[in-house]
């Protein structure tokens, strides 16, 4: 329940508005 690689709302590599490696204006 602590670390769930299938469904984790904290870090989602598919759709994450905080860090987007596809479109990043800062770096």
mmCIF file of C-alpha atoms in Angstrom:
data_model
loop_
_atom_site.group_PDB
_atom_site.id
_atom_site.type_symbol
_atom_site.label_atom_id
_atom_site.label_comp_id
_atom_site.label_asym_id
_atom_site.label_seq_id
_atom_site.Cartn_x
_atom_site.Cartn_y
_atom_site.Cartn_z
ATOM 1 C CA UNK A 1 0.000 0.000 0.000
ATOM 2 C CA UNK A 2 2.980 2.277 0.499
ATOM 3 C CA UNK A 3 4.589 1.843 -2.894
ATOM 4 C CA UNK A 4 2.310 0.858 -5.730
ATOM 5 C CA UNK A 5 3.994 1.042 -9.157
ATOM 6 C CA UNK A 6 0.730 0.231 -10.855
ATOM 7 C CA UNK A 7 -1.350 3.112 -9.580
ATOM 8 C CA UNK A 8 0.324 5.865 -7.596
ATOM 9 C CA UNK A 9 -1.226 9.350 -7.577
ATOM 10 C CA UNK A 10 1.963 10.901 -6.229
ATOM 11 C CA UNK A 11 4.281 10.042 -9.085
ATOM 12 C CA UNK A 12 2.738 9.231 -12.414
ATOM 13 C CA UNK A 13 5.256 8.945 -15.289
ATOM 14 C CA UNK A 14 2.451 8.812 -17.827
ATOM 15 C CA UNK A 15 0.737 12.054 -16.954
ATOM 16 C CA UNK A 16 2.450 14.439 -14.559
ATOM 17 C CA UNK A 17 1.766 18.184 -14.775
ATOM 18 C CA UNK A 18 4.617 18.994 -12.396
ATOM 19 C CA UNK A 19 7.507 17.489 -14.302
ATOM 20 C CA UNK A 20 7.047 16.913 -17.987
ATOM 21 C CA UNK A 21 10.171 15.621 -19.803
ATOM 22 C CA UNK A 22 8.474 16.164 -23.126
ATOM 23 C CA UNK A 23 7.819 19.845 -22.701
ATOM 24 C CA UNK A 24 9.906 21.651 -20.094
ATOM 25 C CA UNK A 25 10.424 25.372 -20.314
ATOM 26 C CA UNK A 26 12.747 25.704 -17.344
ATOM 27 C CA UNK A 27 15.408 23.223 -18.303
#
